[in-house]
Amino acid sequence: MPRRDERASPLLALSRPRRPARGRLGGRAQAVARARPHREARAHRADGLGDGGERDPARPRRAAPADRHGLRDLGRHRRGGDGDRGHDAVRRARHPRSHRRHRRHRRRRGRAETRLLTRPFIDPSGRRRYPTPSPREPRARTMSDTRRDYRDTVFLPTTTFPMRGELPKREPALLERWERIDLWRRLREASAGRPKFVLHDGPPYANGHIHIGTALNKILKDVINRAKQMAGYDANYVPGWDCHGLPIEWRIEEQYRAAGRDKDAVDVLAFRAECRAYAEHWMGVQAAEFRRLGVAGDWAGRYATMDFRSEAIIAGEIGRFLLNGALYRGAKPVLWSPVEKTALADAEVEYHDHTSTTVRVRFPILSAPAEDLREAAVVIWTTTPWTLPGNRAVAYGEDIDYALIVVETVSEGSLARPGEHLLVALPLLPDTLKEAGIGQHVVRRVLKGRELAGTICAHPLRGRGYEFDVPLLPAAFVTTDQGTGFVHIAPGHGEDDWELGRRHGLPVPETVGPDGTFLPHVAGFAGVHVYKAADPVCAALTQAGTLLSRSKLVHAYPHSWRSKAPLIFRTTPQWFIRIDGATAIRTKALAAIEATRFVPPQGQNRLRAMIASRPDWCISRQRAWGVPIAIFVDRRTGEPLRDPAVVQRIVAIFAQEGSDAWWTRPASDFLGPGRDPADYEQVFDIVDVWFESGSTHAFVLEGNPALAWPADLYLEGSDQHRGWFHSSLLEACGTRGRAPYRAVLTHGFVVDEQGRKMSKSLGNTVSPQEVIAEYGADILRLWVMASDYTEDLRIGPEILKQQAELYRRIRNTLRWILGGLDGFAEAERVPLADMPDLERWVLHRLAELDARVREAAESFAWTGVFAELHAFCAADLSAFYFDIRKDALYCDRADSLRRRACRTVLDHLHRCLTTWLAPLLVFTAEEAWLARFPSEDGSVHLETFPAIPPEWRNETIAQRMARIREIRRVVTGALERERAAGAIGASLQAAPILVLPAADRSLLDADGWAEICITSGITFADTPPDADVAPFTLDDVPGVTVIPRRAAGEKCLRCWKVLPEVGTHADHPGLCDRCHDAVTSGVLARRAAA
RNA sequence: GGGCUGGUAGCUCAGCUGGUCAGAGCACACGCUUGAUAAGCGUGGGGUCGCAGGUUCAAAUCCUGCCCGGCCCA
């Protein structure tokens, strides 16, 4: 999309230093060599072009004294005679930046010479073009000492704030400082009495080092907390840890195995003590890692689910469910690992491909409403033949079409029998016929599932110990995706099965023991392991004549995340919290979701859908490391003992001794006087860890004067819809009738640069420790804030490099501000009304950004804020405001209004940028703050966001400035063309003619335009004058024309503007009027005055 | 397989409820500066807005299907 009215002057083509042919010398270089033999010969050599000899790479290398850059050694990197490129490649590898600079220097030298050889000329249109003198004076004069004389009279930026962050080195020192000045305590004191903001920490698991996802989570929390704090809240933050649970237990067991000890022989209390020590250790490690990220919080007052007080309150929360009737004991199939001999939590299950034996089995119909069904058999399909001993029903879909067929012919080896009548879902008939090897057949009729109501079948192993009736039951979960349209129901081995059985009062046979083998009472299969049951079961079915077909299927199947072994559904007695019923937890939870703010809003749907469809909450685990479900069951009634006094006793003892007391003390201590322990069964199941973390609001927030209940915000990864958000909601709704949070923020997951999930096997992981060591924590924080964290976040080497670049710009902006503020005194300050428009525009921008930052602090929606701050630093400040104001800041008298206004604005910029950046770049902001306000115990983190006066907003100036910058683009474009043509170098060598539409003529005066465009002058014209130079326009800025002109006069040795008056001051012949005044005024640069 | 969600320049992101947007910053290329200098300024080249259909006078923006990715569930 070329916008330029004129692409390039012919000079451009001639002088552009395009890379020469890969030969020894390009045409340009040859021409130069002819003109300046001696000098070029040297340059030639320095470019590494002179030595074409290859070196033996194996030979030890040593720079010869004559080879002052050591370039000779680099010769070995050359390829195909292109020594130039080989040289560059090496430099680039060593230091990318110096590479670029080095090359530029070489080019310029060559180009200046070229120009001598190519002027004058006539352009293709026949017009004579610039018979311009060389823009650069001969080298001898530029080295003049007079120039240096005035350098000391210029206010150059002075600051202790280094250009390079060296964050890995500097950050730890700042952490120490914050520690030393007791920053956290002072923050709390300073914000006492302010409105509270409570972000309640979701506890990470105290196991292993933190990873990039944990880092993201904590950084986000920290930014939000700090921003709230600086926006005027009391944002206390108490981090916490999740300590109980299987993974730690597993690690301890591993240690036992490694030591050759039998864990079953170890006393449960000793085992728990080791788990406790393990968790304690990792809490310490993770705390240190979180703090290194710059996360501020009450680390000394952290919470842990294994604290005695926490354990006591968790037991008390279970007591609440006990007392309000929601807790009940049921027998429900849970995912069970025969290897670990335990039920697994949902989160402990992973799905992998697994090859299962599939069977189609006849269930002969005993009785049915329709006559023609009575001689038929229902065909079921299952991938778990071992569940057939537990079968007690068959489910059908009421709206499914079923075909009643008569088999006529069968293929060889088929288990089907000609003449038999089978019932199969119509859509699945072809599949079944094929699998069963049925050839000819007749569809006797097609009936709807609901016509099957009341049908009773025989168990396929009838006559072998399975004499009970098997009813056909309707169920919505039956589909015609796969199978036969009939689902065999084993209430002890499936969730749907169990639910259906419950509704129809089916028995729940227990057929499989903890180790995965059939129990002794299971006819025909006692002692057989279910993984090896396919053959015996099929054999029995075959004998019974009920097996119709057998096959294999690869499908996703649940496995243990620890042992990777396949799991089974197994019925065990478990404790549940009723979701519906008298406590109406589901209803309350759904209402609570509506009353909660979700960021992003999609989270609301997700949580709602899950709560709406979830079954009762199974909270018992048959493990050791956790809080016991500390209740008693009355042996006579089988009912749990619901006695508030007992619950209180348990809570009181746990608070003192921890939940170990459940094992160490006799039951009578809990039951109290008046109850005979012999009448009660003590429950030693432990509680689901999700129940524990779901109770953090109870033991961290409730009744804590430093915090508040409910929390303002819960903030976790989007997986916690099923986890912490979910369990906390159920727990609080069941006990307190509302959500423990007012708002929920979810962030996405960290994926690699291609958007794929991180995994050790893919080798695409990024660890926070590595990032900190290489770039620093501020870069990691910057990465978080530059990403859209409501979705997945990508990270990798390239992305981190980019973040480091963004950081560099921010840092240099701060550095320049600090440099410009050197020695700033309150007396210099200029009121808004006296400021030039340019300054007022910057303040307007600050007002806009202030609104943006405060908005983000309020809404937690930070995406884009950092990008805007960065764009402000890069585009508005560095490329525009700073570039323009360098002249005034460096060269004006110290008392000039313009300079003072600029410094006043720099002061505001410093205050705003350091405080706005403080929640994000906690280290750098502090460094920039202290560079300005050195202090023993000061900190930017003790500040609040500056109050921005409303009058800073000025839409009029904003609009005007937008137009000015548009027009400025035409000028810079014109200058660029001239620069490319070799007509000018620095923009101060130009003083173009500007033709503006009438509407724009009042924007600025000529000096104003020169200032904005950084030229030595601007003249206006009503129409483009008939010049020998082509006018310059931009298509997207119609009506604005620029006619380039070189500035007339001499270059002022102090401010480098080219002005006609230079040379008129006898005492300083090299100075312009302004600089003469400055130098002779006595209010010179601070350095000179001091 | 189901639910939710995403796929805009090499990268990070803007583009609200369809018609001056195909944009910004970074990176890259080229040039300038050498008094922000392991910095700074300017100019420029990059995208058939995942793919394929459809609705419409008009789609990055609406619908359908597909492909790819993520979280959760089975």
JSON list of N, CA, C and O in Angstrom, two decimals, chain A residues 563-601:
[
{"chain": "A", "resi": 563, "resn": "SER", "atom": "N", "xyz": [-0.11, -44.63, 39.61]},
{"chain": "A", "resi": 563, "resn": "SER", "atom": "CA", "xyz": [0.41, -45.93, 39.20]},
{"chain": "A", "resi": 563, "resn": "SER", "atom": "C", "xyz": [0.17, -46.21, 37.73]},
{"chain": "A", "resi": 563, "resn": "SER", "atom": "O", "xyz": [0.70, -47.16, 37.20]},
{"chain": "A", "resi": 564, "resn": "LYS", "atom": "N", "xyz": [-0.63, -45.36, 37.09]},
{"chain": "A", "resi": 564, "resn": "LYS", "atom": "CA", "xyz": [-0.99, -45.53, 35.68]},
{"chain": "A", "resi": 564, "resn": "LYS", "atom": "C", "xyz": [-1.77, -46.81, 35.43]},
{"chain": "A", "resi": 564, "resn": "LYS", "atom": "O", "xyz": [-1.95, -47.23, 34.29]},
{"chain": "A", "resi": 565, "resn": "ALA", "atom": "N", "xyz": [-2.20, -47.46, 36.48]},
{"chain": "A", "resi": 565, "resn": "ALA", "atom": "CA", "xyz": [-2.94, -48.70, 36.32]},
{"chain": "A", "resi": 565, "resn": "ALA", "atom": "C", "xyz": [-4.41, -48.38, 36.03]},
{"chain": "A", "resi": 565, "resn": "ALA", "atom": "O", "xyz": [-4.93, -47.37, 36.49]},
{"chain": "A", "resi": 566, "resn": "PRO", "atom": "N", "xyz": [-5.06, -49.26, 35.26]},
{"chain": "A", "resi": 566, "resn": "PRO", "atom": "CA", "xyz": [-6.48, -49.04, 34.99]},
{"chain": "A", "resi": 566, "resn": "PRO", "atom": "C", "xyz": [-7.30, -49.14, 36.27]},
{"chain": "A", "resi": 566, "resn": "PRO", "atom": "O", "xyz": [-6.96, -49.88, 37.19]},
{"chain": "A", "resi": 567, "resn": "LEU", "atom": "N", "xyz": [-8.36, -48.39, 36.32]},
{"chain": "A", "resi": 567, "resn": "LEU", "atom": "CA", "xyz": [-9.20, -48.33, 37.51]},
{"chain": "A", "resi": 567, "resn": "LEU", "atom": "C", "xyz": [-10.48, -49.12, 37.29]},
{"chain": "A", "resi": 567, "resn": "LEU", "atom": "O", "xyz": [-10.82, -49.48, 36.17]},
{"chain": "A", "resi": 568, "resn": "ILE", "atom": "N", "xyz": [-11.17, -49.40, 38.37]},
{"chain": "A", "resi": 568, "resn": "ILE", "atom": "CA", "xyz": [-12.48, -50.02, 38.26]},
{"chain": "A", "resi": 568, "resn": "ILE", "atom": "C", "xyz": [-13.46, -49.23, 39.11]},
{"chain": "A", "resi": 568, "resn": "ILE", "atom": "O", "xyz": [-13.07, -48.48, 40.01]},
{"chain": "A", "resi": 569, "resn": "PHE", "atom": "N", "xyz": [-14.71, -49.39, 38.79]},
{"chain": "A", "resi": 569, "resn": "PHE", "atom": "CA", "xyz": [-15.73, -48.87, 39.70]},
{"chain": "A", "resi": 569, "resn": "PHE", "atom": "C", "xyz": [-16.01, -49.96, 40.72]},
{"chain": "A", "resi": 569, "resn": "PHE", "atom": "O", "xyz": [-16.19, -51.13, 40.37]},
{"chain": "A", "resi": 570, "resn": "ARG", "atom": "N", "xyz": [-16.01, -49.59, 41.96]},
{"chain": "A", "resi": 570, "resn": "ARG", "atom": "CA", "xyz": [-16.23, -50.59, 43.00]},
{"chain": "A", "resi": 570, "resn": "ARG", "atom": "C", "xyz": [-17.09, -49.97, 44.09]},
{"chain": "A", "resi": 570, "resn": "ARG", "atom": "O", "xyz": [-16.90, -48.81, 44.47]},
{"chain": "A", "resi": 571, "resn": "THR", "atom": "N", "xyz": [-18.00, -50.74, 44.56]},
{"chain": "A", "resi": 571, "resn": "THR", "atom": "CA", "xyz": [-18.87, -50.25, 45.62]},
{"chain": "A", "resi": 571, "resn": "THR", "atom": "C", "xyz": [-18.19, -50.37, 46.97]},
{"chain": "A", "resi": 571, "resn": "THR", "atom": "O", "xyz": [-17.73, -51.43, 47.34]},
{"chain": "A", "resi": 572, "resn": "THR", "atom": "N", "xyz": [-18.10, -49.26, 47.65]},
{"chain": "A", "resi": 572, "resn": "THR", "atom": "CA", "xyz": [-17.60, -49.29, 49.04]},
{"chain": "A", "resi": 572, "resn": "THR", "atom": "C", "xyz": [-18.47, -48.34, 49.83]},
{"chain": "A", "resi": 572, "resn": "THR", "atom": "O", "xyz": [-19.06, -47.41, 49.27]},
{"chain": "A", "resi": 573, "resn": "PRO", "atom": "N", "xyz": [-18.54, -48.54, 51.10]},
{"chain": "A", "resi": 573, "resn": "PRO", "atom": "CA", "xyz": [-19.29, -47.59, 51.91]},
{"chain": "A", "resi": 573, "resn": "PRO", "atom": "C", "xyz": [-18.54, -46.26, 51.91]},
{"chain": "A", "resi": 573, "resn": "PRO", "atom": "O", "xyz": [-17.33, -46.23, 52.11]},
{"chain": "A", "resi": 574, "resn": "GLN", "atom": "N", "xyz": [-19.23, -45.19, 51.64]},
{"chain": "A", "resi": 574, "resn": "GLN", "atom": "CA", "xyz": [-18.59, -43.88, 51.59]},
{"chain": "A", "resi": 574, "resn": "GLN", "atom": "C", "xyz": [-19.50, -42.86, 52.26]},
{"chain": "A", "resi": 574, "resn": "GLN", "atom": "O", "xyz": [-20.71, -43.09, 52.41]},
{"chain": "A", "resi": 575, "resn": "TRP", "atom": "N", "xyz": [-18.89, -41.74, 52.59]},
{"chain": "A", "resi": 575, "resn": "TRP", "atom": "CA", "xyz": [-19.67, -40.64, 53.17]},
{"chain": "A", "resi": 575, "resn": "TRP", "atom": "C", "xyz": [-19.95, -39.59, 52.11]},
{"chain": "A", "resi": 575, "resn": "TRP", "atom": "O", "xyz": [-19.06, -39.23, 51.34]},
{"chain": "A", "resi": 576, "resn": "PHE", "atom": "N", "xyz": [-21.17, -39.12, 52.13]},
{"chain": "A", "resi": 576, "resn": "PHE", "atom": "CA", "xyz": [-21.59, -38.18, 51.11]},
{"chain": "A", "resi": 576, "resn": "PHE", "atom": "C", "xyz": [-22.21, -36.93, 51.71]},
{"chain": "A", "resi": 576, "resn": "PHE", "atom": "O", "xyz": [-22.76, -36.97, 52.82]},
{"chain": "A", "resi": 577, "resn": "ILE", "atom": "N", "xyz": [-22.12, -35.86, 50.94]},
{"chain": "A", "resi": 577, "resn": "ILE", "atom": "CA", "xyz": [-22.91, -34.69, 51.27]},
{"chain": "A", "resi": 577, "resn": "ILE", "atom": "C", "xyz": [-24.01, -34.59, 50.22]},
{"chain": "A", "resi": 577, "resn": "ILE", "atom": "O", "xyz": [-23.75, -34.58, 49.02]},
{"chain": "A", "resi": 578, "resn": "ARG", "atom": "N", "xyz": [-25.23, -34.57, 50.72]},
{"chain": "A", "resi": 578, "resn": "ARG", "atom": "CA", "xyz": [-26.38, -34.53, 49.83]},
{"chain": "A", "resi": 578, "resn": "ARG", "atom": "C", "xyz": [-26.46, -33.13, 49.21]},
{"chain": "A", "resi": 578, "resn": "ARG", "atom": "O", "xyz": [-26.44, -32.13, 49.91]},
{"chain": "A", "resi": 579, "resn": "ILE", "atom": "N", "xyz": [-26.54, -33.12, 47.89]},
{"chain": "A", "resi": 579, "resn": "ILE", "atom": "CA", "xyz": [-26.56, -31.82, 47.20]},
{"chain": "A", "resi": 579, "resn": "ILE", "atom": "C", "xyz": [-27.99, -31.28, 47.14]},
{"chain": "A", "resi": 579, "resn": "ILE", "atom": "O", "xyz": [-28.21, -30.08, 47.22]},
{"chain": "A", "resi": 580, "resn": "ASP", "atom": "N", "xyz": [-28.93, -32.18, 46.96]},
{"chain": "A", "resi": 580, "resn": "ASP", "atom": "CA", "xyz": [-30.32, -31.75, 47.02]},
{"chain": "A", "resi": 580, "resn": "ASP", "atom": "C", "xyz": [-30.88, -32.19, 48.37]},
{"chain": "A", "resi": 580, "resn": "ASP", "atom": "O", "xyz": [-30.15, -32.69, 49.20]},
{"chain": "A", "resi": 581, "resn": "GLY", "atom": "N", "xyz": [-32.15, -32.00, 48.60]},
{"chain": "A", "resi": 581, "resn": "GLY", "atom": "CA", "xyz": [-32.70, -32.39, 49.88]},
{"chain": "A", "resi": 581, "resn": "GLY", "atom": "C", "xyz": [-32.88, -31.18, 50.77]},
{"chain": "A", "resi": 581, "resn": "GLY", "atom": "O", "xyz": [-32.89, -30.04, 50.30]},
{"chain": "A", "resi": 582, "resn": "ALA", "atom": "N", "xyz": [-32.98, -31.46, 52.07]},
{"chain": "A", "resi": 582, "resn": "ALA", "atom": "CA", "xyz": [-33.37, -30.40, 53.01]},
{"chain": "A", "resi": 582, "resn": "ALA", "atom": "C", "xyz": [-32.45, -29.19, 52.97]},
{"chain": "A", "resi": 582, "resn": "ALA", "atom": "O", "xyz": [-32.90, -28.05, 53.05]},
{"chain": "A", "resi": 583, "resn": "THR", "atom": "N", "xyz": [-31.14, -29.42, 52.84]},
{"chain": "A", "resi": 583, "resn": "THR", "atom": "CA", "xyz": [-30.22, -28.27, 52.86]},
{"chain": "A", "resi": 583, "resn": "THR", "atom": "C", "xyz": [-30.21, -27.51, 51.53]},
{"chain": "A", "resi": 583, "resn": "THR", "atom": "O", "xyz": [-29.70, -26.40, 51.46]},
{"chain": "A", "resi": 584, "resn": "ALA", "atom": "N", "xyz": [-30.72, -28.15, 50.48]},
{"chain": "A", "resi": 584, "resn": "ALA", "atom": "CA", "xyz": [-30.87, -27.47, 49.18]},
{"chain": "A", "resi": 584, "resn": "ALA", "atom": "C", "xyz": [-29.58, -26.79, 48.73]},
{"chain": "A", "resi": 584, "resn": "ALA", "atom": "O", "xyz": [-29.58, -25.64, 48.30]},
{"chain": "A", "resi": 585, "resn": "ILE", "atom": "N", "xyz": [-28.49, -27.52, 48.85]},
{"chain": "A", "resi": 585, "resn": "ILE", "atom": "CA", "xyz": [-27.20, -26.91, 48.50]},
{"chain": "A", "resi": 585, "resn": "ILE", "atom": "C", "xyz": [-27.16, -26.50, 47.04]},
{"chain": "A", "resi": 585, "resn": "ILE", "atom": "O", "xyz": [-26.68, -25.43, 46.69]},
{"chain": "A", "resi": 586, "resn": "ARG", "atom": "N", "xyz": [-27.71, -27.36, 46.18]},
{"chain": "A", "resi": 586, "resn": "ARG", "atom": "CA", "xyz": [-27.65, -27.04, 44.76]},
{"chain": "A", "resi": 586, "resn": "ARG", "atom": "C", "xyz": [-28.40, -25.74, 44.46]},
{"chain": "A", "resi": 586, "resn": "ARG", "atom": "O", "xyz": [-27.88, -24.86, 43.76]},
{"chain": "A", "resi": 587, "resn": "THR", "atom": "N", "xyz": [-29.58, -25.62, 45.01]},
{"chain": "A", "resi": 587, "resn": "THR", "atom": "CA", "xyz": [-30.37, -24.42, 44.77]},
{"chain": "A", "resi": 587, "resn": "THR", "atom": "C", "xyz": [-29.63, -23.17, 45.25]},
{"chain": "A", "resi": 587, "resn": "THR", "atom": "O", "xyz": [-29.56, -22.16, 44.55]},
{"chain": "A", "resi": 588, "resn": "LYS", "atom": "N", "xyz": [-29.08, -23.28, 46.45]},
{"chain": "A", "resi": 588, "resn": "LYS", "atom": "CA", "xyz": [-28.36, -22.13, 47.00]},
{"chain": "A", "resi": 588, "resn": "LYS", "atom": "C", "xyz": [-27.12, -21.81, 46.17]},
{"chain": "A", "resi": 588, "resn": "LYS", "atom": "O", "xyz": [-26.79, -20.64, 45.92]},
{"chain": "A", "resi": 589, "resn": "ALA", "atom": "N", "xyz": [-26.43, -22.87, 45.74]},
{"chain": "A", "resi": 589, "resn": "ALA", "atom": "CA", "xyz": [-25.21, -22.65, 44.97]},
{"chain": "A", "resi": 589, "resn": "ALA", "atom": "C", "xyz": [-25.52, -21.98, 43.64]},
{"chain": "A", "resi": 589, "resn": "ALA", "atom": "O", "xyz": [-24.80, -21.07, 43.20]},
{"chain": "A", "resi": 590, "resn": "LEU", "atom": "N", "xyz": [-26.60, -22.44, 43.00]},
{"chain": "A", "resi": 590, "resn": "LEU", "atom": "CA", "xyz": [-26.95, -21.84, 41.71]},
{"chain": "A", "resi": 590, "resn": "LEU", "atom": "C", "xyz": [-27.32, -20.38, 41.88]},
{"chain": "A", "resi": 590, "resn": "LEU", "atom": "O", "xyz": [-26.96, -19.53, 41.06]},
{"chain": "A", "resi": 591, "resn": "ALA", "atom": "N", "xyz": [-28.01, -20.08, 42.97]},
{"chain": "A", "resi": 591, "resn": "ALA", "atom": "CA", "xyz": [-28.36, -18.68, 43.23]},
{"chain": "A", "resi": 591, "resn": "ALA", "atom": "C", "xyz": [-27.09, -17.88, 43.50]},
{"chain": "A", "resi": 591, "resn": "ALA", "atom": "O", "xyz": [-26.94, -16.73, 43.05]},
{"chain": "A", "resi": 592, "resn": "ALA", "atom": "N", "xyz": [-26.17, -18.50, 44.24]},
{"chain": "A", "resi": 592, "resn": "ALA", "atom": "CA", "xyz": [-24.92, -17.79, 44.58]},
{"chain": "A", "resi": 592, "resn": "ALA", "atom": "C", "xyz": [-24.12, -17.48, 43.32]},
{"chain": "A", "resi": 592, "resn": "ALA", "atom": "O", "xyz": [-23.48, -16.43, 43.22]},
{"chain": "A", "resi": 593, "resn": "ILE", "atom": "N", "xyz": [-24.15, -18.39, 42.36]},
{"chain": "A", "resi": 593, "resn": "ILE", "atom": "CA", "xyz": [-23.42, -18.15, 41.11]},
{"chain": "A", "resi": 593, "resn": "ILE", "atom": "C", "xyz": [-23.98, -16.92, 40.41]},
{"chain": "A", "resi": 593, "resn": "ILE", "atom": "O", "xyz": [-23.23, -16.10, 39.87]},
{"chain": "A", "resi": 594, "resn": "GLU", "atom": "N", "xyz": [-25.30, -16.80, 40.44]},
{"chain": "A", "resi": 594, "resn": "GLU", "atom": "CA", "xyz": [-25.91, -15.63, 39.79]},
{"chain": "A", "resi": 594, "resn": "GLU", "atom": "C", "xyz": [-25.48, -14.34, 40.46]},
{"chain": "A", "resi": 594, "resn": "GLU", "atom": "O", "xyz": [-25.39, -13.30, 39.83]},
{"chain": "A", "resi": 595, "resn": "ALA", "atom": "N", "xyz": [-25.22, -14.43, 41.76]},
{"chain": "A", "resi": 595, "resn": "ALA", "atom": "CA", "xyz": [-24.88, -13.22, 42.52]},
{"chain": "A", "resi": 595, "resn": "ALA", "atom": "C", "xyz": [-23.38, -12.92, 42.49]},
{"chain": "A", "resi": 595, "resn": "ALA", "atom": "O", "xyz": [-22.93, -11.97, 43.11]},
{"chain": "A", "resi": 596, "resn": "THR", "atom": "N", "xyz": [-22.62, -13.73, 41.79]},
{"chain": "A", "resi": 596, "resn": "THR", "atom": "CA", "xyz": [-21.16, -13.56, 41.79]},
{"chain": "A", "resi": 596, "resn": "THR", "atom": "C", "xyz": [-20.71, -12.95, 40.47]},
{"chain": "A", "resi": 596, "resn": "THR", "atom": "O", "xyz": [-21.26, -13.27, 39.41]},
{"chain": "A", "resi": 597, "resn": "ARG", "atom": "N", "xyz": [-19.71, -12.08, 40.57]},
{"chain": "A", "resi": 597, "resn": "ARG", "atom": "CA", "xyz": [-19.15, -11.51, 39.34]},
{"chain": "A", "resi": 597, "resn": "ARG", "atom": "C", "xyz": [-18.05, -12.42, 38.82]},
{"chain": "A", "resi": 597, "resn": "ARG", "atom": "O", "xyz": [-17.16, -12.81, 39.58]},
{"chain": "A", "resi": 598, "resn": "PHE", "atom": "N", "xyz": [-18.11, -12.76, 37.56]},
{"chain": "A", "resi": 598, "resn": "PHE", "atom": "CA", "xyz": [-17.10, -13.64, 36.96]},
{"chain": "A", "resi": 598, "resn": "PHE", "atom": "C", "xyz": [-16.27, -12.86, 35.95]},
{"chain": "A", "resi": 598, "resn": "PHE", "atom": "O", "xyz": [-16.81, -12.15, 35.11]},
{"chain": "A", "resi": 599, "resn": "VAL", "atom": "N", "xyz": [-14.96, -13.03, 36.07]},
{"chain": "A", "resi": 599, "resn": "VAL", "atom": "CA", "xyz": [-14.03, -12.41, 35.12]},
{"chain": "A", "resi": 599, "resn": "VAL", "atom": "C", "xyz": [-13.14, -13.51, 34.56]},
{"chain": "A", "resi": 599, "resn": "VAL", "atom": "O", "xyz": [-12.38, -14.09, 35.31]},
{"chain": "A", "resi": 600, "resn": "PRO", "atom": "N", "xyz": [-13.23, -13.85, 33.28]},
{"chain": "A", "resi": 600, "resn": "PRO", "atom": "CA", "xyz": [-14.20, -13.36, 32.30]},
{"chain": "A", "resi": 600, "resn": "PRO", "atom": "C", "xyz": [-15.58, -13.98, 32.56]},
{"chain": "A", "resi": 600, "resn": "PRO", "atom": "O", "xyz": [-15.66, -14.99, 33.24]},
{"chain": "A", "resi": 601, "resn": "PRO", "atom": "N", "xyz": [-16.61, -13.40, 31.97]},
{"chain": "A", "resi": 601, "resn": "PRO", "atom": "CA", "xyz": [-17.98, -13.81, 32.30]},
{"chain": "A", "resi": 601, "resn": "PRO", "atom": "C", "xyz": [-18.31, -15.24, 31.91]},
{"chain": "A", "resi": 601, "resn": "PRO", "atom": "O", "xyz": [-19.22, -15.83, 32.49]}
]
